[in-house]
Coordinates of C-alpha atoms (C1' of nucleotides) in Angstrom, one line a residue:
Chain A
M22 CA 34.4 -10.8 -17.2
T23 CA 32.6 -7.7 -16.5
V24 CA 28.9 -7.3 -17.4
R25 CA 29.0 -4.1 -19.8
L26 CA 25.5 -3.0 -21.1
R27 CA 24.8 0.5 -23.2
F28 CA 21.8 2.6 -23.6
S29 CA 21.6 3.8 -26.9
P30 CA 19.3 6.7 -27.8
A31 CA 19.1 8.4 -30.7
P32 CA 18.6 12.3 -30.6
T33 CA 16.0 12.6 -32.5
G34 CA 13.2 13.6 -29.7
Y35 CA 12.7 14.5 -26.4
L36 CA 13.5 10.8 -23.8
H37 CA 10.1 8.7 -24.5
V38 CA 8.8 6.4 -22.2
G39 CA 10.0 3.1 -24.1
S40 CA 13.2 3.9 -24.5
A41 CA 13.0 5.1 -20.8
R42 CA 12.5 1.6 -19.8
S43 CA 15.0 0.0 -22.1
A44 CA 17.3 2.5 -20.5
L45 CA 16.1 1.2 -16.7
F46 CA 16.4 -2.4 -17.6
N47 CA 19.8 -2.1 -18.7
W48 CA 20.5 0.3 -15.5
L49 CA 18.8 -2.6 -13.1
Y50 CA 21.1 -5.1 -14.8
A51 CA 24.5 -3.2 -14.7
K52 CA 23.5 -2.6 -11.0
R53 CA 22.7 -5.4 -10.5
T54 CA 25.2 -7.2 -11.5
G55 CA 27.7 -4.5 -10.9
G56 CA 28.4 -4.2 -14.7
V57 CA 29.0 -1.0 -16.7
M58 CA 26.6 1.2 -17.8
V59 CA 27.6 2.9 -21.3
L60 CA 25.3 5.6 -23.0
R61 CA 25.9 6.0 -26.8
I62 CA 23.9 8.4 -28.5
E63 CA 23.5 6.8 -32.0
D64 CA 23.5 9.9 -34.0
T65 CA 24.5 8.4 -37.4
D66 CA 21.6 10.0 -39.1
V67 CA 22.9 13.5 -39.3
D68 CA 19.6 14.7 -41.0
R69 CA 17.4 14.1 -38.2
S70 CA 19.7 14.0 -34.9
Q71 CA 19.5 17.4 -33.1
P72 CA 22.3 17.7 -30.7
E73 CA 20.1 19.7 -28.2
M74 CA 18.1 16.6 -27.8
I75 CA 21.2 15.1 -25.9
A76 CA 21.5 17.4 -23.0
A77 CA 17.3 16.7 -22.3
I78 CA 18.1 12.7 -22.9
H79 CA 20.8 13.6 -20.1
D80 CA 18.0 15.3 -18.3
N81 CA 15.4 12.9 -18.3
L82 CA 17.9 9.8 -17.5
R83 CA 19.1 12.0 -14.3
W84 CA 15.5 12.5 -13.4
L85 CA 14.6 8.5 -13.4
G86 CA 17.9 8.4 -11.2
I87 CA 19.5 6.4 -14.1
D88 CA 23.2 7.4 -14.0
W89 CA 25.8 5.6 -16.7
D90 CA 29.9 5.4 -16.7
E91 CA 30.9 6.0 -20.1
E92 CA 29.2 8.2 -22.7
Y93 CA 30.2 8.0 -26.9
R94 CA 28.7 9.6 -29.8
Q95 CA 28.4 7.8 -32.7
S96 CA 28.8 10.8 -34.8
E97 CA 32.3 11.2 -33.4
R98 CA 33.4 7.9 -34.5
F99 CA 32.6 8.0 -38.9
E100 CA 36.3 7.7 -39.5
Q101 CA 36.3 4.2 -37.2
Y102 CA 32.7 3.3 -39.7
R103 CA 34.7 4.4 -43.3
T104 CA 37.7 2.2 -42.3
V105 CA 35.6 -1.0 -42.0
T106 CA 33.2 -0.5 -44.5
Q107 CA 36.4 0.0 -46.7
D108 CA 37.4 -3.3 -45.8
F109 CA 34.4 -4.9 -46.5
V110 CA 34.6 -3.3 -50.0
D111 CA 38.6 -4.3 -50.5
A112 CA 37.7 -7.8 -49.0
G113 CA 34.7 -8.6 -51.2
K114 CA 31.9 -8.3 -48.1
A115 CA 30.6 -5.6 -49.4
Y116 CA 30.1 -3.8 -52.8
Y117 CA 28.7 -0.6 -54.2
C118 CA 25.5 -0.5 -55.7
D119 CA 23.7 2.7 -58.1
C120 CA 20.9 1.5 -58.1
T121 CA 17.4 4.1 -57.3
R122 CA 14.4 3.1 -55.4
D123 CA 12.5 2.8 -59.0
A124 CA 14.6 0.6 -60.5
V125 CA 15.1 -2.1 -58.0
V126 CA 10.9 -1.8 -57.9
A127 CA 10.5 -2.1 -61.5
R128 CA 12.8 -5.1 -61.5
V129 CA 11.4 -6.5 -58.4
G130 CA 8.0 -4.6 -57.8
E131 CA 6.7 -3.0 -54.2
N132 CA 7.4 -5.6 -51.0
V133 CA 10.2 -6.9 -52.2
G134 CA 13.8 -6.3 -51.0
Y135 CA 17.0 -5.4 -52.9
D136 CA 17.6 -8.1 -55.5
G137 CA 21.2 -8.3 -55.5
H138 CA 21.8 -6.6 -59.3
C139 CA 24.9 -5.0 -58.3
R140 CA 26.7 -7.4 -56.6
D141 CA 29.1 -8.8 -59.5
R142 CA 28.9 -5.4 -61.8
Q143 CA 31.9 -3.7 -60.3
V144 CA 30.1 -0.2 -60.1
A145 CA 32.8 2.5 -59.5
P146 CA 33.0 4.4 -56.7
P147 CA 31.6 7.3 -56.1
S148 CA 33.5 10.4 -56.9
D149 CA 33.7 14.0 -55.9
G150 CA 31.7 16.4 -58.1
D151 CA 29.6 13.0 -59.6
T152 CA 26.0 14.8 -58.8
D153 CA 24.5 12.5 -61.3
R154 CA 24.5 8.9 -59.9
S155 CA 24.2 8.4 -56.0
V156 CA 26.2 5.4 -55.0
V157 CA 25.9 3.5 -51.7
V158 CA 27.2 0.5 -50.1
R159 CA 25.8 -2.5 -49.6
F160 CA 26.9 -5.8 -47.6
R161 CA 26.6 -9.0 -49.2
T162 CA 24.6 -11.0 -47.0
P163 CA 24.6 -15.2 -47.4
D164 CA 22.7 -16.7 -49.7
T165 CA 22.4 -19.9 -47.5
G166 CA 22.2 -20.8 -43.9
T167 CA 20.5 -19.6 -40.7
T168 CA 21.5 -16.5 -38.7
A169 CA 20.2 -17.3 -34.8
W170 CA 20.7 -16.4 -31.4
D171 CA 18.9 -17.3 -28.0
D172 CA 17.2 -14.3 -26.6
L173 CA 17.4 -14.1 -22.9
I174 CA 13.8 -13.3 -23.3
R175 CA 12.3 -14.6 -26.2
G176 CA 14.4 -17.9 -26.9
R177 CA 15.9 -19.3 -29.7
V178 CA 15.5 -16.7 -33.1
E179 CA 16.3 -17.8 -36.6
F180 CA 16.5 -16.3 -39.8
E181 CA 16.8 -18.0 -42.9
N182 CA 19.9 -15.7 -44.9
A183 CA 17.8 -16.2 -47.9
V184 CA 15.5 -13.5 -46.8
L185 CA 17.8 -11.0 -46.2
E186 CA 18.6 -8.7 -48.4
D187 CA 22.0 -7.2 -49.5
F188 CA 21.1 -4.3 -47.3
V189 CA 23.1 -0.4 -47.5
I190 CA 25.8 -0.2 -45.1
V191 CA 26.8 3.1 -45.9
R192 CA 24.5 6.0 -47.7
S193 CA 25.4 7.7 -51.1
N194 CA 26.3 11.1 -48.7
G195 CA 29.0 9.1 -46.9
V196 CA 27.9 8.1 -43.4
P197 CA 27.3 4.6 -42.3
M198 CA 24.5 2.9 -41.7
F199 CA 23.2 2.8 -37.8
H200 CA 23.5 -1.1 -38.4
V201 CA 27.4 -0.9 -39.0
A202 CA 28.0 1.6 -36.0
N203 CA 26.1 -0.8 -33.4
A204 CA 27.7 -3.9 -34.6
Y205 CA 31.4 -2.2 -34.7
D206 CA 30.7 -0.2 -31.3
D207 CA 29.3 -3.2 -29.2
L208 CA 32.2 -5.2 -30.5
D209 CA 34.9 -2.1 -29.7
M210 CA 33.2 -1.6 -26.3
N211 CA 33.0 -5.1 -25.2
I212 CA 29.4 -4.4 -25.2
T213 CA 28.7 -8.5 -23.0
H214 CA 24.5 -7.7 -23.1
V215 CA 22.4 -6.1 -25.5
V216 CA 19.0 -5.0 -23.9
R217 CA 16.5 -3.1 -25.9
G218 CA 13.2 -2.8 -27.4
E219 CA 11.3 -5.8 -29.7
D220 CA 11.2 -3.6 -32.3
L221 CA 14.8 -4.1 -32.8
V222 CA 15.2 -8.4 -33.3
N223 CA 14.6 -7.9 -37.2
T224 CA 18.0 -5.8 -37.4
T225 CA 19.8 -8.1 -35.0
P226 CA 20.7 -11.2 -37.9
R227 CA 22.2 -8.0 -40.0
V228 CA 23.9 -6.9 -37.0
L229 CA 25.3 -10.2 -36.3
L230 CA 26.6 -11.1 -39.6
L231 CA 28.2 -7.7 -39.5
R232 CA 29.8 -8.3 -36.4
E233 CA 31.4 -11.5 -37.8
A234 CA 32.0 -9.8 -41.2
M235 CA 34.4 -7.9 -38.7
G236 CA 36.2 -11.0 -37.2
A237 CA 34.1 -10.9 -34.1
T238 CA 33.7 -15.1 -32.7
E239 CA 31.3 -14.2 -30.0
H240 CA 28.3 -12.3 -29.4
P241 CA 26.8 -9.9 -27.1
T242 CA 23.6 -11.9 -25.1
Y243 CA 20.6 -10.3 -26.5
A244 CA 17.5 -9.3 -24.4
H245 CA 14.7 -8.1 -26.7
L246 CA 11.9 -6.4 -24.3
P247 CA 8.4 -6.6 -25.3
L248 CA 7.1 -3.3 -26.5
I249 CA 5.2 -0.6 -24.0
V250 CA 1.7 -0.4 -26.3
N251 CA -1.5 2.4 -26.1
E252 CA -5.1 1.2 -25.6
Q253 CA -5.3 0.2 -29.3
R254 CA -2.2 -2.2 -28.3
K255 CA -0.4 -0.4 -30.3
K256 CA 3.5 0.5 -30.2
L257 CA 3.5 3.6 -28.3
S258 CA 4.1 6.6 -30.6
K259 CA 4.9 10.3 -30.4
R260 CA 2.2 11.8 -32.5
R261 CA -0.7 9.7 -30.9
D262 CA 0.5 9.1 -27.5
D263 CA 1.4 11.2 -24.4
V264 CA 5.2 9.3 -24.2
S265 CA 7.4 12.4 -23.4
V266 CA 9.2 11.6 -19.9
G267 CA 9.9 15.5 -19.4
D268 CA 6.6 15.9 -20.3
Y269 CA 5.3 13.4 -16.9
A270 CA 7.8 15.2 -14.9
D271 CA 6.3 18.7 -15.6
R272 CA 2.9 17.0 -14.6
G273 CA 4.1 16.2 -11.3
Y274 CA 4.8 12.9 -11.6
L275 CA 8.0 11.8 -9.0
P276 CA 10.9 9.9 -10.6
E277 CA 10.5 7.1 -8.1
A278 CA 7.1 6.7 -8.8
M279 CA 7.8 6.4 -12.6
R280 CA 10.9 4.5 -12.8
N281 CA 9.0 1.9 -9.8
Y282 CA 5.9 1.8 -12.6
L283 CA 7.9 1.3 -15.8
V284 CA 9.8 -2.1 -14.1
T285 CA 6.3 -3.4 -13.3
L286 CA 5.8 -3.3 -17.3
G287 CA 7.1 -6.5 -18.8
W288 CA 8.1 -8.1 -15.0
G289 CA 7.5 -8.7 -11.9
S290 CA 8.7 -9.7 -8.6
K291 CA 8.0 -12.9 -7.4
D292 CA 6.8 -11.8 -3.6
D293 CA 3.8 -10.4 -5.5
I294 CA 5.1 -6.5 -3.7
E295 CA 5.0 -4.1 -6.4
I296 CA 5.9 -0.8 -4.9
R297 CA 9.2 -1.2 -3.5
P298 CA 12.7 1.0 -2.8
I299 CA 14.6 0.6 -6.0
E300 CA 17.5 -0.8 -3.9
E301 CA 14.7 -4.4 -3.7
I302 CA 13.9 -4.1 -7.1
I303 CA 17.5 -4.1 -7.7
E304 CA 18.2 -7.3 -5.7
R305 CA 15.3 -9.3 -7.3
F306 CA 15.3 -8.3 -11.2
D307 CA 16.5 -10.8 -13.7
L308 CA 16.4 -10.3 -17.4
A309 CA 15.2 -13.9 -17.7
D310 CA 12.5 -13.5 -16.1
I311 CA 10.9 -10.7 -18.0
N312 CA 7.8 -11.6 -19.9
K313 CA 7.3 -11.9 -23.3
A314 CA 4.3 -10.0 -24.2
P315 CA 3.6 -6.6 -25.0
A316 CA 2.3 -4.3 -21.9
F317 CA -0.4 -1.6 -21.7
F318 CA 0.8 1.7 -20.0
D319 CA -1.7 2.4 -18.0
I320 CA -1.8 5.9 -16.7
K321 CA -4.3 4.8 -13.8
K322 CA -2.1 2.6 -12.3
L323 CA 0.6 5.3 -12.9
D324 CA -1.3 8.0 -10.9
H325 CA -2.2 5.4 -8.1
F326 CA 1.8 4.3 -7.7
N327 CA 2.7 8.1 -7.7
G328 CA -0.4 9.0 -4.8
E329 CA 1.1 6.1 -2.7
Y330 CA 4.7 7.6 -3.4
I331 CA 3.0 11.1 -2.8
R332 CA 1.8 9.8 0.6
K333 CA 4.9 8.0 1.6
M334 CA 6.8 11.6 1.8
D335 CA 8.4 13.4 4.8
S336 CA 6.4 16.7 4.6
Q337 CA 9.4 19.0 3.9
S338 CA 9.9 17.2 0.8
F339 CA 6.0 17.3 0.2
I340 CA 6.4 21.0 0.5
E341 CA 9.4 21.3 -1.5
S342 CA 8.0 18.9 -4.5
C343 CA 5.0 21.2 -4.8
A344 CA 7.0 24.4 -5.5
A345 CA 6.5 24.3 -9.1
H346 CA 2.8 24.4 -8.5
T347 CA 2.4 27.1 -5.7
E348 CA 4.2 29.7 -7.0
G349 CA 2.6 33.4 -5.2
V350 CA 1.8 31.3 -2.2
D351 CA 2.7 32.1 1.0
S352 CA 5.0 29.6 2.0
D353 CA 4.0 29.7 5.8
L354 CA 0.6 28.9 4.7
F355 CA 1.2 26.1 2.5
G356 CA 3.1 25.2 5.3
R357 CA 0.0 24.4 7.4
L358 CA -2.5 22.9 4.0
A359 CA 0.2 20.9 3.2
P360 CA -0.7 18.0 5.0
F361 CA -4.2 18.2 3.9
V362 CA -3.3 18.4 0.1
Q363 CA -0.7 15.5 0.5
E364 CA -3.3 12.9 1.3
R365 CA -5.4 13.6 -1.5
I366 CA -3.6 14.2 -4.8
R367 CA -1.8 12.1 -6.6
R368 CA 0.4 14.5 -9.0
F369 CA 1.5 17.6 -7.9
D370 CA -0.2 19.4 -10.6
E371 CA -3.9 18.8 -8.5
V372 CA -2.3 21.2 -5.7
P373 CA -4.2 24.3 -7.4
S374 CA -7.4 22.8 -7.2
V375 CA -7.0 21.7 -3.9
I376 CA -5.8 25.1 -2.3
D377 CA -7.7 28.0 -5.0
W378 CA -10.2 28.6 -2.5
V379 CA -7.9 29.5 0.5
V380 CA -5.0 31.2 -1.8
G381 CA -7.1 33.1 -4.0
E382 CA -10.9 33.3 -5.2
P383 CA -13.0 29.6 -5.1
P384 CA -14.0 28.1 -8.7
E385 CA -17.8 28.8 -9.9
V386 CA -19.6 26.4 -8.6
E387 CA -20.9 23.4 -10.8
P388 CA -24.6 23.6 -11.5
K389 CA -25.0 19.9 -10.5
D390 CA -23.1 20.3 -7.5
W391 CA -25.4 23.4 -6.8
K392 CA -28.8 22.3 -7.6
K393 CA -27.5 18.9 -5.6
V394 CA -26.5 20.9 -2.3
M395 CA -28.2 24.4 -2.5
T396 CA -31.8 24.0 -3.8
K397 CA -32.7 21.6 -0.5
D398 CA -35.4 23.0 2.2
G399 CA -33.6 24.6 4.7
V400 CA -30.2 25.9 3.3
D401 CA -31.5 29.5 3.6
K402 CA -32.0 29.0 7.1
V403 CA -28.5 27.0 7.6
L404 CA -26.3 30.0 5.5
D405 CA -28.8 33.0 7.4
M406 CA -27.7 31.4 11.0
V407 CA -23.9 30.5 10.1
I408 CA -23.9 34.1 8.8
E409 CA -24.9 35.2 12.2
R410 CA -22.6 33.0 14.7
L411 CA -19.7 33.6 12.8
S412 CA -20.0 37.1 12.9
D413 CA -18.8 37.0 16.4
V414 CA -17.2 33.8 16.9
A415 CA -13.6 33.1 17.6
W416 CA -12.1 33.0 14.5
E417 CA -10.3 29.6 15.2
P418 CA -10.6 26.2 13.9
P419 CA -13.0 24.4 16.7
A420 CA -14.9 27.3 17.7
L421 CA -15.8 27.7 13.6
A422 CA -16.4 24.3 13.8
G423 CA -18.9 24.0 16.7
A424 CA -20.4 27.2 15.3
I425 CA -21.6 25.4 11.6
L426 CA -22.2 22.4 12.9
G427 CA -24.3 23.4 15.6
V428 CA -26.8 25.2 13.4
G429 CA -26.8 22.1 11.5
D430 CA -27.5 19.9 14.7
E431 CA -30.5 22.6 15.7
L432 CA -31.8 22.2 12.3
G433 CA -31.6 18.8 12.3
V434 CA -29.6 19.3 8.3
K435 CA -26.3 19.0 7.1
S436 CA -24.8 22.4 7.3
Q437 CA -21.3 21.7 6.0
L438 CA -22.4 21.2 2.5
P439 CA -23.8 24.7 2.0
V440 CA -21.5 26.1 3.5
R441 CA -18.5 24.6 2.0
I442 CA -20.0 24.8 -1.5
A443 CA -20.4 29.0 -0.6
V444 CA -16.8 28.7 0.9
T445 CA -14.6 27.1 -1.2
G446 CA -16.8 26.7 -4.3
R447 CA -17.1 23.1 -4.5
R448 CA -18.3 19.9 -2.7
S449 CA -15.3 18.0 -2.3
G450 CA -11.6 18.9 -1.0
M451 CA -9.5 19.5 1.9
P452 CA -11.3 19.5 5.8
L453 CA -13.2 22.7 6.2
F454 CA -12.6 24.7 9.3
E455 CA -8.7 24.5 9.7
P456 CA -8.3 26.3 5.8
M457 CA -11.3 27.9 6.5
A458 CA -9.7 29.6 9.1
E459 CA -6.9 31.1 7.6
L460 CA -9.3 33.4 5.2
D461 CA -10.0 36.5 6.8
R462 CA -13.6 36.7 8.9
S463 CA -14.8 39.2 6.2
V464 CA -13.6 37.2 3.2
V465 CA -15.9 34.0 4.7
L466 CA -19.0 36.4 5.6
D467 CA -18.8 37.8 1.8
R468 CA -19.0 34.1 0.2
L469 CA -21.8 33.2 2.9
R470 CA -23.6 35.7 1.8
M471 CA -22.8 36.0 -1.7
A472 CA -24.7 32.3 -1.5
R473 CA -27.4 33.2 0.3
E474 CA -28.4 35.5 -2.1
R475 CA -28.3 33.6 -5.4
L476 CA -30.2 30.7 -3.7
Chain B
rG4 C1' 2.9 -9.7 -50.0
rC5 C1' 7.3 -11.7 -46.9
rC6 C1' 9.9 -12.5 -42.1
rC7 C1' 10.2 -12.1 -37.2
rC8 C1' 7.2 -12.5 -32.4
rG9 C1' 3.4 -12.7 -29.0
rU10 C1' -1.8 -14.9 -26.4
rU11 C1' -3.2 -16.0 -17.2
rC12 C1' -8.9 -11.5 -14.3
rG13 C1' -11.0 -4.6 -18.4
rU14 C1' -5.4 -3.6 -17.3
rC15 C1' -0.4 -4.8 -14.9
rU16 C1' 1.7 -9.5 -13.3
rA17 C1' 3.0 -14.3 -9.8
rG18 C1' 3.3 -19.6 -12.0
rC19 C1' 8.1 -22.2 -15.5
rG20 C1' 3.9 -30.4 -14.9
rG21 C1' 1.1 -32.0 -9.1
rC22 C1' 1.4 -26.7 -3.6
rC23 C1' -4.0 -23.9 -9.2
rU24 C1' -11.2 -24.8 -6.2
rA25 C1' -4.9 -20.1 -10.4
rG26 C1' -2.3 -15.4 -5.9
rG27 C1' -1.0 -10.3 -5.8
rA28 C1' -2.0 -5.5 -7.8
rC29 C1' -5.1 -1.4 -10.5
rG30 C1' -9.7 -0.5 -11.7
rC31 C1' -14.3 -1.2 -10.5
rU32 C1' -18.4 -2.2 -6.4
rG33 C1' -20.3 -2.3 -1.6
rG34 C1' -18.7 -1.7 4.3
rC35 C1' -16.0 0.6 8.2
rU36 C1' -14.0 5.2 9.6
rU37 C1' -14.9 10.8 9.0
rC38 C1' -17.3 18.0 8.8
rU39 C1' -17.0 16.7 2.3
rC40 C1' -13.9 14.8 -0.4
rA41 C1' -9.4 11.9 0.0
rU42 C1' -6.8 8.4 3.6
rG43 C1' -6.5 4.1 6.1
rC44 C1' -8.8 -0.7 6.8
rC45 C1' -12.7 -5.0 5.2
rA46 C1' -15.1 -8.0 1.6
rG47 C1' -16.8 -8.6 -3.7
rU48 C1' -15.8 -8.5 -8.5
rA49 C1' -13.1 -11.4 -12.5
rG50 C1' -8.9 -15.0 -16.1
rC51 C1' -5.2 -19.5 -17.9
rA52 C1' -7.7 -17.2 -26.7
rC53 C1' -9.9 -21.7 -28.9
rG54 C1' -8.9 -27.3 -30.9
rG55 C1' -5.9 -31.5 -30.6
rG56 C1' -2.1 -34.3 -28.3
rU57 C1' 1.8 -36.0 -23.8
rU58 C1' 1.3 -37.7 -19.5
rC59 C1' -1.2 -41.1 -14.4
rA60 C1' -1.6 -35.7 -13.7
rA61 C1' -1.1 -29.2 -18.1
rA62 C1' -1.9 -22.4 -17.1
rU63 C1' 2.5 -24.9 -17.2
rC64 C1' 5.1 -29.5 -22.7
rC65 C1' 4.1 -30.6 -28.4
rC66 C1' 1.4 -29.2 -32.7
rG67 C1' -2.4 -26.7 -35.2
rU68 C1' -6.0 -22.4 -35.9
rA69 C1' -8.1 -17.8 -34.3
rC70 C1' -7.0 -13.3 -32.8
rG71 C1' -2.9 -9.5 -32.0
rG72 C1' 2.0 -7.0 -32.7
rG73 C1' 6.3 -5.7 -34.4
rG74 C1' 9.5 -5.5 -38.8
rU75 C1' 10.0 -4.8 -43.8
rA76 C1' 13.8 2.8 -45.9
rC77 C1' 20.2 5.8 -48.4
rC78 C1' 15.4 6.3 -39.7
rA79 C1' 17.1 4.0 -35.1

RNA sequence: GCCCCGUUCGUCUAGCGGCCUAGGACGCUGGCUUCUCAUGCCAGUAGCACGGGUUCAAAUCCCGUACGGGGUACCA
């Protein structure tokens, strides 16, 4: 039997790193087993689903290099879900209920589920034009026994059926709930492995019960992934955390780095190698080896991965990847600066702050930098002599280096730093001489004179 | 409240009863290379939550405690 996996996002927003990792783990396993990857858009919540997000999710997945073999939208399958739920009602496996939330709370109190009040009340089905009451369909859950499964990651998980309330399967607006769609589609699409976040474990017994009611005798293998958490050890949330995959792309992360980093969250190769080509990851990946504990999304480590990937790029690819952050910069000039840039950035959005002084104006010098470097004894002398020598030295890197460093040697001080501050506005950055040779002599002399005056 | 789950360096992981005086990576600290920074290389730092068992032997198995998380909707 071929392995069939599905990634099923709800199009309620942009793809979020937690979902991206679920998609990735599904994809890795599909690749590993030669299985089929299904993308199923779970848009049964008509109020919250945003159709335009589907395209965004496609883009984000493709950016990460995740592809799929089949695609479905649950909103196009409502008729099938309705048929199933009607069968349930006809067979007595489900029933109509017109209890309001308040009525249930009044009967059983807060923090308690639905009490089964309408189980045998023979509530009439909703009729058109009847706006006075809202009627839902509830699934009749067993009162005894247990529902359990062997989770590939967590081991055996059991739920007492008694704690499962009769949950809603069709909303009062006639739209089926996600459990129904989910259970029906997994069955209909012959899904063999369900790989998703741990936040979904509690819905698994419902889905299992629904499948059984649909006549399923076998269930897919479930693998519930540990959550990705923030520094407070809470599930990454759209509101508080940076979770949008698209934002990471915009900030200059490489998809290969992002994907490689995401894999390390909850899984590690036995040979201790973390950064490696995706083909090698696919070879070694197995759902059964995934950890149970939540993992912290560590930007610093992601940055390190990204820096490693950036440094491994060939110069042409590197230059192309910088494009979004080098608008308006002469491409030949950037081509010459690129090697210096490549080894000192970890994200592409850092490019402007490295080359700004060559392609435009240097930044205002930080007061503490100015104080630390420019208030030393002898700086005035250094600048005077450098200005003098740069006035008629050959305008090429070796000559510039000779002139500037020569001044320092003669005076017995460090001459490079004051000149760097004056010309680049910073204490650190690219090597000084090569990029400096790209500037006009007059521009460099102006910057040096301005600094000299400011002393 | 009820249900489910988790716990190896600060962080991510390797470990699946003896090879562990617990390995790797990020971070941090120090050193070398160097026109600064960065890169590269080298070194250091720090951990099996706690308490009971089981066993000749436990980070690894069992039980409990503590702490943490997830769920508890006519969201998915």
